[in-house]
Coordinates of C-alpha atoms and ligand atoms in Angstrom, one line a residue:
X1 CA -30.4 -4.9 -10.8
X2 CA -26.7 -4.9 -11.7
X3 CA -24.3 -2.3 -11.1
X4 CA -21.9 -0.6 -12.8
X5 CA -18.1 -0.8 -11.0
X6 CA -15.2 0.9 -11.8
X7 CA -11.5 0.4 -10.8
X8 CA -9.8 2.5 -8.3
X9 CA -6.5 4.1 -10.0
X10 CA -4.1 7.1 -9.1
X11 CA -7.0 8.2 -6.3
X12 CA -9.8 8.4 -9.5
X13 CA -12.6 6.0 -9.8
X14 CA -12.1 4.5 -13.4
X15 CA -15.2 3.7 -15.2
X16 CA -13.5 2.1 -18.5
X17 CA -11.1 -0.9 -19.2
X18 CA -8.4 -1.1 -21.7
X19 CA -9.8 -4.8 -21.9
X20 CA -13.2 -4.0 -22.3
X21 CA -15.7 -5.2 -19.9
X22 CA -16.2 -8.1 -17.6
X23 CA -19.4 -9.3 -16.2
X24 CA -20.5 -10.5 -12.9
X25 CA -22.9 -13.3 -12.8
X26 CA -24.5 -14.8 -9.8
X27 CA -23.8 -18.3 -9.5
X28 CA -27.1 -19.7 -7.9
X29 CA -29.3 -18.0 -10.4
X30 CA -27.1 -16.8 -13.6
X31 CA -30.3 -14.7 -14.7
X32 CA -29.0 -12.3 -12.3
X33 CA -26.1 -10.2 -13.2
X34 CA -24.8 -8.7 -9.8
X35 CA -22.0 -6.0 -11.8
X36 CA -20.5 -4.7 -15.1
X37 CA -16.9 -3.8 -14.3
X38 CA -14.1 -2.3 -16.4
X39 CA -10.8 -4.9 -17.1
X40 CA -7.7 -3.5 -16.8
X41 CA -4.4 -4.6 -18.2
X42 CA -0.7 -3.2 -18.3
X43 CA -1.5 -0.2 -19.2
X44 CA -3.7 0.4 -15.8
X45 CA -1.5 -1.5 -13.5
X46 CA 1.0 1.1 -15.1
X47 CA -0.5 3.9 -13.8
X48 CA -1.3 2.4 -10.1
X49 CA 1.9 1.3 -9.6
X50 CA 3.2 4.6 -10.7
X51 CA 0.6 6.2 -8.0
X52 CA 1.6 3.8 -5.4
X53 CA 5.6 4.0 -5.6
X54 CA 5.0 8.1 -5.6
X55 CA 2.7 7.9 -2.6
X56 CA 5.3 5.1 -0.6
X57 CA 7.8 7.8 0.5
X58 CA 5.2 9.7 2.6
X59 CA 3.3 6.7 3.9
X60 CA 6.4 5.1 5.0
X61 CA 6.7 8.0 7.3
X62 CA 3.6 8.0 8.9
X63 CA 4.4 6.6 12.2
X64 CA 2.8 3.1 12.1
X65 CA 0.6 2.8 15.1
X66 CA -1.3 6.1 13.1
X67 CA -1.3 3.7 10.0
X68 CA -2.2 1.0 12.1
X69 CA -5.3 3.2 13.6
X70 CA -6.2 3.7 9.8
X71 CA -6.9 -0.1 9.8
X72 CA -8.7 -0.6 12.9
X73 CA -11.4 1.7 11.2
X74 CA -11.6 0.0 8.5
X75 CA -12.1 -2.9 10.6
X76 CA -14.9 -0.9 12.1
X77 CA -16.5 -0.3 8.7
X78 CA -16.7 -4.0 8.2
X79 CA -18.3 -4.5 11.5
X80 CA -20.9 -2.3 10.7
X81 CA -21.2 -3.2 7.1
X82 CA -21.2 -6.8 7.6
X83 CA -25.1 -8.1 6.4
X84 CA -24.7 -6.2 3.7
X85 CA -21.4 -7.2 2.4
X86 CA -22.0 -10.8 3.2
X87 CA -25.2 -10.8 1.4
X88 CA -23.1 -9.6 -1.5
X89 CA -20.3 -11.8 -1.6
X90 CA -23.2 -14.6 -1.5
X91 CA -25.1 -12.8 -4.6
X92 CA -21.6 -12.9 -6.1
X93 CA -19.4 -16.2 -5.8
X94 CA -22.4 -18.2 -4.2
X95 CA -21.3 -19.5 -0.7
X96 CA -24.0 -19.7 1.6
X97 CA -25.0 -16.2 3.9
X98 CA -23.4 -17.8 7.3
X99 CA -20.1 -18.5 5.3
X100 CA -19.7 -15.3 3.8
X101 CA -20.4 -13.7 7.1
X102 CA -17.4 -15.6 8.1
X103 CA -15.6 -14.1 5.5
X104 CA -16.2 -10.8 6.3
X105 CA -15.8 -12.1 10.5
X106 CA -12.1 -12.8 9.2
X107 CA -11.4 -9.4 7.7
X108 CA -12.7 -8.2 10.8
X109 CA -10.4 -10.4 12.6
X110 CA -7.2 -9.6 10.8
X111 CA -8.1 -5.8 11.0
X112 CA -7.6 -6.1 14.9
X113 CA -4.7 -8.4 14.6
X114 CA -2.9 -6.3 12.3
X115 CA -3.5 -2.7 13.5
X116 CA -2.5 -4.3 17.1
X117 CA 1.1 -5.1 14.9
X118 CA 1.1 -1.4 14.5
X119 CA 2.3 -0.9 17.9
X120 CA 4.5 -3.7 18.0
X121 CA 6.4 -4.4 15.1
X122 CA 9.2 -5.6 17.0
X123 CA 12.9 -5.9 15.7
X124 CA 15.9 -7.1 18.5
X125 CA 18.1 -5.1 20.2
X126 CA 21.1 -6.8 21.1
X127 CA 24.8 -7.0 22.4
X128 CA 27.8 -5.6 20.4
X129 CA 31.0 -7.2 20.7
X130 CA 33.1 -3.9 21.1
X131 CA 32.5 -1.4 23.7
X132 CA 30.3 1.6 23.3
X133 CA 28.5 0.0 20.3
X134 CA 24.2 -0.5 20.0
X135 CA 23.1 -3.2 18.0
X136 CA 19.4 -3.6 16.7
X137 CA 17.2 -4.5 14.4
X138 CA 14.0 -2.9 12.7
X139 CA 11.1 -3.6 10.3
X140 CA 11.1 -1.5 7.4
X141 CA 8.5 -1.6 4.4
X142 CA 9.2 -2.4 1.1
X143 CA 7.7 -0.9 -1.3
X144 CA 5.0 -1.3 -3.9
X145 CA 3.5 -4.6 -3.3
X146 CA 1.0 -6.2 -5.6
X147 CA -1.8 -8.3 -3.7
X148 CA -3.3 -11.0 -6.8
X149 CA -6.4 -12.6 -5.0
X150 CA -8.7 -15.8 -5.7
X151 CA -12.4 -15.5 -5.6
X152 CA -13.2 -18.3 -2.9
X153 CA -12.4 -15.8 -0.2
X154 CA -13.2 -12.2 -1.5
X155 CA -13.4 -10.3 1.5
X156 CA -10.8 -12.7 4.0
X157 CA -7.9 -13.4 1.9
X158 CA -7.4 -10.0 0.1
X159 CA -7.5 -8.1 3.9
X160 CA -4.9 -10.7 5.1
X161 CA -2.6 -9.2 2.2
X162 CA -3.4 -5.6 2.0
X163 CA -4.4 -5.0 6.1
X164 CA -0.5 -5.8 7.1
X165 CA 1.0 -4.4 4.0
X166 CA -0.3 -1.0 4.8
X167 CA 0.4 -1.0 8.6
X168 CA 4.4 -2.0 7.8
X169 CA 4.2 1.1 5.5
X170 CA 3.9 -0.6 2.2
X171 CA 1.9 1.0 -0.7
X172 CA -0.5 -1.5 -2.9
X173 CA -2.3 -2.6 -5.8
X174 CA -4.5 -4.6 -6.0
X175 CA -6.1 -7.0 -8.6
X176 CA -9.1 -9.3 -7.4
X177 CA -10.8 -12.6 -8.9
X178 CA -12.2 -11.6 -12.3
X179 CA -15.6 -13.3 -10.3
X180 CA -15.4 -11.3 -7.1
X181 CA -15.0 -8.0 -7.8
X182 CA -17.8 -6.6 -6.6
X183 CA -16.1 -7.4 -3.4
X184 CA -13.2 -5.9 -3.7
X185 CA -14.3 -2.5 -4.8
X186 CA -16.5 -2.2 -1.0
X187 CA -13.2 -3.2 0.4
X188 CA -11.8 -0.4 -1.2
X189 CA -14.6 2.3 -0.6
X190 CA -14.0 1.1 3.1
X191 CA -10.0 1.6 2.7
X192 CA -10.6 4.9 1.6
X193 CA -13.3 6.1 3.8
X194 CA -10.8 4.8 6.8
X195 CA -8.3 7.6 5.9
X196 CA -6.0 5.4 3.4
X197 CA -4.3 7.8 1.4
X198 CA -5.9 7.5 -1.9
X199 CA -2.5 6.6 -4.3
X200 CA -1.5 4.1 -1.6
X201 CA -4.4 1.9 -2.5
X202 CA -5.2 1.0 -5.9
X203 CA -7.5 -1.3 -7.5
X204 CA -7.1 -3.1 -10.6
X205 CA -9.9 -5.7 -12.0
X206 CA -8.9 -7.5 -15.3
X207 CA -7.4 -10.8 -16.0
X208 CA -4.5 -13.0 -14.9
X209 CA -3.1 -13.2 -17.7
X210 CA -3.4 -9.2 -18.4
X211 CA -3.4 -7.5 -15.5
X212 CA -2.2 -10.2 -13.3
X213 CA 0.8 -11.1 -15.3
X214 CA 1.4 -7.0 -15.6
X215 CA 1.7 -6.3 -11.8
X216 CA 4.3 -9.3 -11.2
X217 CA 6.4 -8.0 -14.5
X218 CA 6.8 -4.4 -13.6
X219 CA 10.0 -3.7 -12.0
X220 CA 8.4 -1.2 -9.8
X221 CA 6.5 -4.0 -7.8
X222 CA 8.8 -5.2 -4.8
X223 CA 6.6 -7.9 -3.8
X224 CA 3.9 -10.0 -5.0
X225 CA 1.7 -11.7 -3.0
X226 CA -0.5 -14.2 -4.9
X227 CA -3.4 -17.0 -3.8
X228 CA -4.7 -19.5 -6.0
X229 CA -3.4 -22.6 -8.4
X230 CA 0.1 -24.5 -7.7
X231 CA 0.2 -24.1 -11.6
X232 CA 0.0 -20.4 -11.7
X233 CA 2.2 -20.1 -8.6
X234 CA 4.6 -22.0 -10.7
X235 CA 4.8 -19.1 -13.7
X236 CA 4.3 -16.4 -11.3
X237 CA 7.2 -17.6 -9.1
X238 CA 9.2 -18.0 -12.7
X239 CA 8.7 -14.5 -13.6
X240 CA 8.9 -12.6 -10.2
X241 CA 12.8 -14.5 -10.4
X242 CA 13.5 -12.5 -13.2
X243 CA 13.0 -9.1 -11.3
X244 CA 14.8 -11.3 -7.9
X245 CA 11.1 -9.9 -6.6
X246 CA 10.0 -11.4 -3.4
X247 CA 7.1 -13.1 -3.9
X248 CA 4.6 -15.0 -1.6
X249 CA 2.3 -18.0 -2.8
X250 CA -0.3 -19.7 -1.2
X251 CA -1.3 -22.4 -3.3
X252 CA -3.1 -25.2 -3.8
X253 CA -4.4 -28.2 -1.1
X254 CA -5.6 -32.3 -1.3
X255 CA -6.0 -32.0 2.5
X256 CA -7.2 -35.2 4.3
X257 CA -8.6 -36.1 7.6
X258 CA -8.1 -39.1 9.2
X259 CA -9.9 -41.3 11.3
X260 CA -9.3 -43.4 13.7
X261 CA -10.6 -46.9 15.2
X262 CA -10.9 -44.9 18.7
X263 CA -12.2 -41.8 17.7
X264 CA -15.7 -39.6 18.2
X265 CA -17.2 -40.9 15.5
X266 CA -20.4 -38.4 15.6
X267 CA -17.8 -35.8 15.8
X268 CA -15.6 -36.9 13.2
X269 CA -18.7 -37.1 10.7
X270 CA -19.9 -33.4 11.3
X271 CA -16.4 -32.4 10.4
X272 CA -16.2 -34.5 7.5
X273 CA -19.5 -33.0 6.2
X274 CA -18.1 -29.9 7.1
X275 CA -14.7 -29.8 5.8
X276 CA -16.1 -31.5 2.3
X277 CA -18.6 -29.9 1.9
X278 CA -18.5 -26.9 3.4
X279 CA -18.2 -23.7 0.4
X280 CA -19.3 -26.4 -2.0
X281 CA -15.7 -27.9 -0.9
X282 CA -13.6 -24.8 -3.1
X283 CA -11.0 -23.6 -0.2
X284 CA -7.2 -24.5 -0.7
X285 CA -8.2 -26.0 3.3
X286 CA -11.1 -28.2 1.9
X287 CA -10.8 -32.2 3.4
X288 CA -10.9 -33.4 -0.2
X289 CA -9.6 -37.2 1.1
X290 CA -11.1 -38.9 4.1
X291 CA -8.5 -41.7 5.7
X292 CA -10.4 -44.0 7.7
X293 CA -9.1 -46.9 9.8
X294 CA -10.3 -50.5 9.0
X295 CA -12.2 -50.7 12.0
X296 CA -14.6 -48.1 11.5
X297 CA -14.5 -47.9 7.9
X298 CA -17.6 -49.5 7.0
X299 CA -20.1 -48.0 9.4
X300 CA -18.5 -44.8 8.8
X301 CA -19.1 -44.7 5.3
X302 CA -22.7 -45.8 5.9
X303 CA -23.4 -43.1 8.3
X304 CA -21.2 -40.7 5.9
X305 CA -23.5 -40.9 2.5
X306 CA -26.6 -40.7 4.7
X307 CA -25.7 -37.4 6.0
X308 CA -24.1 -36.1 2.9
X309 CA -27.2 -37.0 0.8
X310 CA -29.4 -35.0 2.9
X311 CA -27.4 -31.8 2.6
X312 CA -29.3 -29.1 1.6
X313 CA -28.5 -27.6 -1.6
X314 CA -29.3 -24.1 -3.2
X315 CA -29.3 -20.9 -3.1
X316 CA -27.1 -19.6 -0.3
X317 CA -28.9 -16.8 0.4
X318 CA -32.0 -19.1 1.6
X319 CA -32.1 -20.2 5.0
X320 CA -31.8 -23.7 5.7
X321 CA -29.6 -24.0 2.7
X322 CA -26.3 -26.0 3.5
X323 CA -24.1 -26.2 0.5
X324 CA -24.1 -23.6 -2.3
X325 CA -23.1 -23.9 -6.1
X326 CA -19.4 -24.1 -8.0
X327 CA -18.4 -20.8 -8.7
X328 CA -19.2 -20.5 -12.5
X329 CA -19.4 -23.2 -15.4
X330 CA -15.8 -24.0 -16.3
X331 CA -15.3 -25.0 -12.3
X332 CA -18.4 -27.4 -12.9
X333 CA -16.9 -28.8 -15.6
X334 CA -13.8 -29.6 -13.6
X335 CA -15.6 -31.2 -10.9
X336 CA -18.0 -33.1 -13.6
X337 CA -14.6 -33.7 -15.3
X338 CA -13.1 -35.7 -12.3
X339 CA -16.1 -37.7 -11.6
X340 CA -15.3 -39.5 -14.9
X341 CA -11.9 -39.6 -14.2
X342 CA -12.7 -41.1 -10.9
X343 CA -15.3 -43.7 -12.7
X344 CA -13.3 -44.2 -15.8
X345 CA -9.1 -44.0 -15.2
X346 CA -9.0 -44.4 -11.2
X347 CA -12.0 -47.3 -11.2
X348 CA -13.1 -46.3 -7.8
X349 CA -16.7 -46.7 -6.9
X350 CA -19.2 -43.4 -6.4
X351 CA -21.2 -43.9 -3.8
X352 CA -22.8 -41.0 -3.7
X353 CA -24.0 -38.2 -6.4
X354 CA -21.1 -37.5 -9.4
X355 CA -23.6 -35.3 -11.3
X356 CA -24.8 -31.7 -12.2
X357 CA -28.0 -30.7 -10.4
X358 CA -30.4 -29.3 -13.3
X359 CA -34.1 -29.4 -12.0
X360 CA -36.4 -26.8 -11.5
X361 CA -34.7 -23.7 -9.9
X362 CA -31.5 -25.8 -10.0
X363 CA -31.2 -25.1 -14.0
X364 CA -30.5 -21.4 -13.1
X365 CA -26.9 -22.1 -11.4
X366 CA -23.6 -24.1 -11.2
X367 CA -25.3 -26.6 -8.7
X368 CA -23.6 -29.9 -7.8
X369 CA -24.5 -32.8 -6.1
X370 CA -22.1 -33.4 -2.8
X371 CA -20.2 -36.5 -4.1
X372 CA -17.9 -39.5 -2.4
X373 CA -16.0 -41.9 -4.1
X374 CA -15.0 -45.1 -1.8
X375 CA -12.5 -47.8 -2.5
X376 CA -9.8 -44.5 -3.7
X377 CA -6.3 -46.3 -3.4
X378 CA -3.7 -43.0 -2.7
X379 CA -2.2 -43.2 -5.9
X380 CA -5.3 -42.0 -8.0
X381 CA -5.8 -39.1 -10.0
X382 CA -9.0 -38.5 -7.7
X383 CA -6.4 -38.6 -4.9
X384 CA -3.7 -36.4 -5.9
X385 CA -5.0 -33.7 -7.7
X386 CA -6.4 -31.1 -6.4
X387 CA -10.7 -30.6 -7.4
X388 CA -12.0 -27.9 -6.1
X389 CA -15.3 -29.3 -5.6
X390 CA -18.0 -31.1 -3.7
X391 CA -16.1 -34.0 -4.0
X392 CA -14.8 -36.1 -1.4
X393 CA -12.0 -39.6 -1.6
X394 CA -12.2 -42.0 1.0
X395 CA -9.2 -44.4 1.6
X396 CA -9.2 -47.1 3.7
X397 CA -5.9 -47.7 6.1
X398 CA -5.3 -50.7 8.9
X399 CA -3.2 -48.4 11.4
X400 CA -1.8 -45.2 11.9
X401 CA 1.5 -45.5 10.3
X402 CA -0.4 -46.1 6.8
X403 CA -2.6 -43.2 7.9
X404 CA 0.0 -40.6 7.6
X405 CA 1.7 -42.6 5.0
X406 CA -1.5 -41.9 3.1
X407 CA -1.5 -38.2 4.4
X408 CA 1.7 -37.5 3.3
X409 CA 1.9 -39.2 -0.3
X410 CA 0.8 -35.9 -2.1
X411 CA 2.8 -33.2 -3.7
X412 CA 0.9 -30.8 -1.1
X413 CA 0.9 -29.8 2.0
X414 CA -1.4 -27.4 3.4
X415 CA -4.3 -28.3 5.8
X416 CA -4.6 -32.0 7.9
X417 CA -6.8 -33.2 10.5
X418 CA -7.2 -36.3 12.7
X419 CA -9.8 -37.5 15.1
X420 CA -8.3 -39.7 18.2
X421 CA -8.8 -40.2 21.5
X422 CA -5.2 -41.2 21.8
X423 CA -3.2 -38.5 22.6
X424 CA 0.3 -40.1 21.9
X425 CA -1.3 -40.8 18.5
X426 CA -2.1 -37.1 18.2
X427 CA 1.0 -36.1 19.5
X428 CA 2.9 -38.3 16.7
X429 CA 0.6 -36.7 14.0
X430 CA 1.2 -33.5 14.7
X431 CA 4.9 -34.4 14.6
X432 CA 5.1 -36.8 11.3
X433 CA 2.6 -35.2 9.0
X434 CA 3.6 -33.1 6.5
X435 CA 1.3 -29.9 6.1
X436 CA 1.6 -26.3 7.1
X437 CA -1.5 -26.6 9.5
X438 CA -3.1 -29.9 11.7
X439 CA -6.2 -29.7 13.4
X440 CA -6.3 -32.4 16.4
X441 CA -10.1 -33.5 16.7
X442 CA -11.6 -30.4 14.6
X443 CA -11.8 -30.4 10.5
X444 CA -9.7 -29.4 7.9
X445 CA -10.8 -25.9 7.3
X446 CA -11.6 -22.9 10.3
X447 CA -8.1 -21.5 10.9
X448 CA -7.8 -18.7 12.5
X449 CA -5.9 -15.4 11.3
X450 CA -3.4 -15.0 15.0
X451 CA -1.7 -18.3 13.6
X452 CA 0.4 -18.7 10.6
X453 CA -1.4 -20.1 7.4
X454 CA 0.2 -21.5 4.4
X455 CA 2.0 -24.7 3.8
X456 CA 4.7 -26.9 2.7
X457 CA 5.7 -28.8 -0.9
X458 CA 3.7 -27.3 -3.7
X459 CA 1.4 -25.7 -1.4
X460 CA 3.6 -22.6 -1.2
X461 CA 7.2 -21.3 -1.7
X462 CA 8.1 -20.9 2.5
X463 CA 6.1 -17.9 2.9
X464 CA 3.0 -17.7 5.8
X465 CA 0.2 -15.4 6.4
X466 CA -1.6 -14.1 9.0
X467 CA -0.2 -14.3 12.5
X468 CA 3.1 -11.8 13.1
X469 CA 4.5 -14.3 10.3
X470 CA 3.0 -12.3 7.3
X471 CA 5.0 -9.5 8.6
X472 CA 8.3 -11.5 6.5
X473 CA 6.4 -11.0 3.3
X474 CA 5.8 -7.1 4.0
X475 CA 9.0 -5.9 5.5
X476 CA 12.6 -6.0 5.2
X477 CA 15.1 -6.6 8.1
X478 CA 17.5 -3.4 8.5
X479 CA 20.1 -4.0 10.5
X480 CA 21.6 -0.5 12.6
X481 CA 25.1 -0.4 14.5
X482 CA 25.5 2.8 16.7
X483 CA 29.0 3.7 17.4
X484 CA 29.1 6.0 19.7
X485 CA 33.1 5.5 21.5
X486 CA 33.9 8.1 19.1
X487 CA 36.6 6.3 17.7
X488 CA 37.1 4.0 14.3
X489 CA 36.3 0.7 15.6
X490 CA 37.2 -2.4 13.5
X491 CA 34.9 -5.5 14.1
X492 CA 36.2 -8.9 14.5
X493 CA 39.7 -7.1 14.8
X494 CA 39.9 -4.7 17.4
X495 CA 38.5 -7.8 19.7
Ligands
UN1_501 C1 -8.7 -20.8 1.6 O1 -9.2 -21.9 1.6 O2 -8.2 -20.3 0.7 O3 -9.1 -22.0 7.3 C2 -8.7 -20.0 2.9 C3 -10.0 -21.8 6.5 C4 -10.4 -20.3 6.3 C5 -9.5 -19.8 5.2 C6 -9.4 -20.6 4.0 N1 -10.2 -19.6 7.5 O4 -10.7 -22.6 6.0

């Protein structure tokens, strides 16, 4: 049974598209459509942004902790709507049930975290040089801010935008993964049945390239906030320049994990599995290179393809399943795409799977075997650019220094991990490698929404989310002198 959605606009429920219609097909059985939805373009974002900049001047003045209360409902919503929306989100972009639970857990998460900001949102109060003079500094919104989401998280990654742009008294639209939007249009229903005023939330499916591309060209969008490929990142950046818009990316990833000679071996190989493989290895955080010292290398390896060939593969939705299927057929293609180019250009050797799954029940998604390539010299293609896949590199280093050598000879720089016993060796990591996050004897992937996440190079442009950090991206610092001597006072002269 599919459904029919419809876009949220100006406080209406919009049934039609100026684009015509996109569907929503499940990825572990395409048989099933799970929505029809309407695509919007410039002519819809139009209209939202026009309800959103006319609803900003009286949300801005709704005393945030009240906002912020708004949010913790919502955040109750989720709670109690979780099974169902994670069964959803699994129906719809295919990670398995216990992920997409996760996914919901971290909207849940960020909904305490940032209706908690509500009552903080702390600016400095500080010394003035002349007498009888206060001197502070406060958080003030700014605006219309348009929130440009990727379908790998469809319920995490669009709260950690919209959740701390509404408590800092910013108004939004919104435009979701043309693959997810079935997603987005509960998180919405729960927005508004939380008490969001209905102009200051508005929801626009469609393209990048038309409704995507419309939100970051209209003048009346202060900020854009935008998750998904370094190469879009790139144009969006390009264009928001134009308007001198603020605009935050979180991009894309070629995380590694290394290993070394003295580390838990059993526990570096769950994480492995788990950072590879985990949501068929598609998050910006996936360990898509594995740097193993010479010492363990081999038996490593060994133990590695065992464990990765048993993974359980299918339909996420059925229990016992481990790894789901690539979001749709052009992402297959991708991952198919670098298998050759690992084979072919890069010469290095698969060791394990490298192709489509098609039998039996398989035939009816985008299934793909977990894959490893071994003797991947950093330089690759395999080991540079990013996959987005089931697909996992494995370098082999003789010490640490070539470890983060090898870590660090990528043009991103967003998640890291390395297993040691050998705490100046952690401490030296943690120091020398160059990523926004590094996990110390735990995966790439699992961070958590009270610390900052983003990273450096072409990962991002500076900007972090989650944590009090995202609160950069929604506000702008005002600055306030109060005089009160009476009495014109002339700073830096009348010292
Ligand atoms: C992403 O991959 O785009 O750290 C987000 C993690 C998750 C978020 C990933 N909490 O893996």
């Amino acid at each position: 049974m599919s459904d029919q959605y419809r876009n949220f606009i100006a406080g209406r429920w919009v049934n039609t598209g100026t684009q015509g219609t996109l569907t929503n097909i499940n990825p572990a059985d395409t048989r099933e459509m799970v929505g029809v939805f309407p695509a919007g373009g410039a002519e819809e974002v139009g209209e939202a942004v026009a309800a959103a900049k006319d609803e900003y001047p009286k949300w801005r003045l709704v005393p945030a902790p009240r906002r912020a209360d708004i949010i913790k409902r919502a955040g109750e919503l989720l709670v109690q709507h979780k099974e169902e929306l994670a069964r959803l989100m699994t129906r719809e972009m295919g990670k398995i049930i216990v992920e997409t639970r996760g996914d919901v857990q971290e909207g849940i998460d960020t909904a305490w975290y940032a209706s908690g900001e509500g009552r903080r949102l702390f600016g400095d109060t500080v010394p003035c040089e002349l007498p009888d003079k206060f001197g502070m500094s406060a958080r003030m919104p700014v605006g219309v801010c348009g929130m440009i989401t990727p379908w790998n998280f469809p319920m995490a990654i669009p709260t950690w935008k919209i959740f701390p742009a509404l408590v800092c008294g910013n108004t939004v639209v919104f435009k979701p993964a043309s693959d997810t939007p079935a997603t987005a249009v509960k998180l919405v229903e729960i927005l508004l049945e939380a008490g969001v005023p209905p102009k200051a939330i508005n929801l626009v499916c469609g393209s990048g390239g038309k409704a995507g591309d419309a939100i970051v060209d209209h003048p009346d969008v202060a900020v854009v906030s935008f998750t998904g490929s370094s190469e879009v990142g790139r144009k969006i950046a390009a264009r928001g320049g134009e308007h001198l818009k603020r605009v935050s990316l979180e991009l894309g990833g070629k995380n590694a994990q290394i290993v070394m000679d003295d580390a838990d071996l059993e526990l570096a190989l769950e994480g492995a599995l788990w950072g590879a493989f985990g949501t068929t290895g598609q998050r910006c955080t996936a360990t898509s290179r594995l740097i193993l010292q010479d010492g363990i290398h081999d038996k490593f390896v060994n133990a590695l393809i065992d464990r990765a060939r048993k993974l359980r593969v299918g339909n996420g939705l059925d229990s016992g399943i481990e790894m789901g299927p690539c979001i749709n057929k052009a992402q297959r293609e991708t991952v198919k795409s670098y298998v050759d180019i690992g084979i072919n250009e890069d010469r290095a050797t698969l060791a394990l799977g490298g192709h489509e799954l098609t039998q039996g029940d398989y035939a009816l998604g985008w299934f793909f075997e977990p894959t490893i390539f071994i003797d991947v010299k950093s330089g690759m293609r395999i080991a540079q650019e990013e996959i987005f896949g089931p697909v996992l590199s494995v370098i082999r280093v003789k010490d640490f220094d070539e470890a983060v050598r090898v870590m660090n000879n990528t043009m991103y720089g967003l998640s890291s991990s390395i297993y040691t016993r050998d705490v100046n060796m952690a401490f030296r990591a943690m120091r020398d490698i160059e990523a926004g996050i590094t996990y110390i004897n735990g995966p790439t992937i699992g961070a958590e929404v009270q610390l900052p996440f983003g990273g450096v190079k072409a990962t991002g442009n500076g900007h972090r989310e989650a944590s009090h950090t995202v609160l950069d991206t929604f506000t702008e610092w005002k600055s306030i002198y109060v005089d009160f001597s009476g009495k014109l006072q002339r700073a830096q002269i009348d010292t």
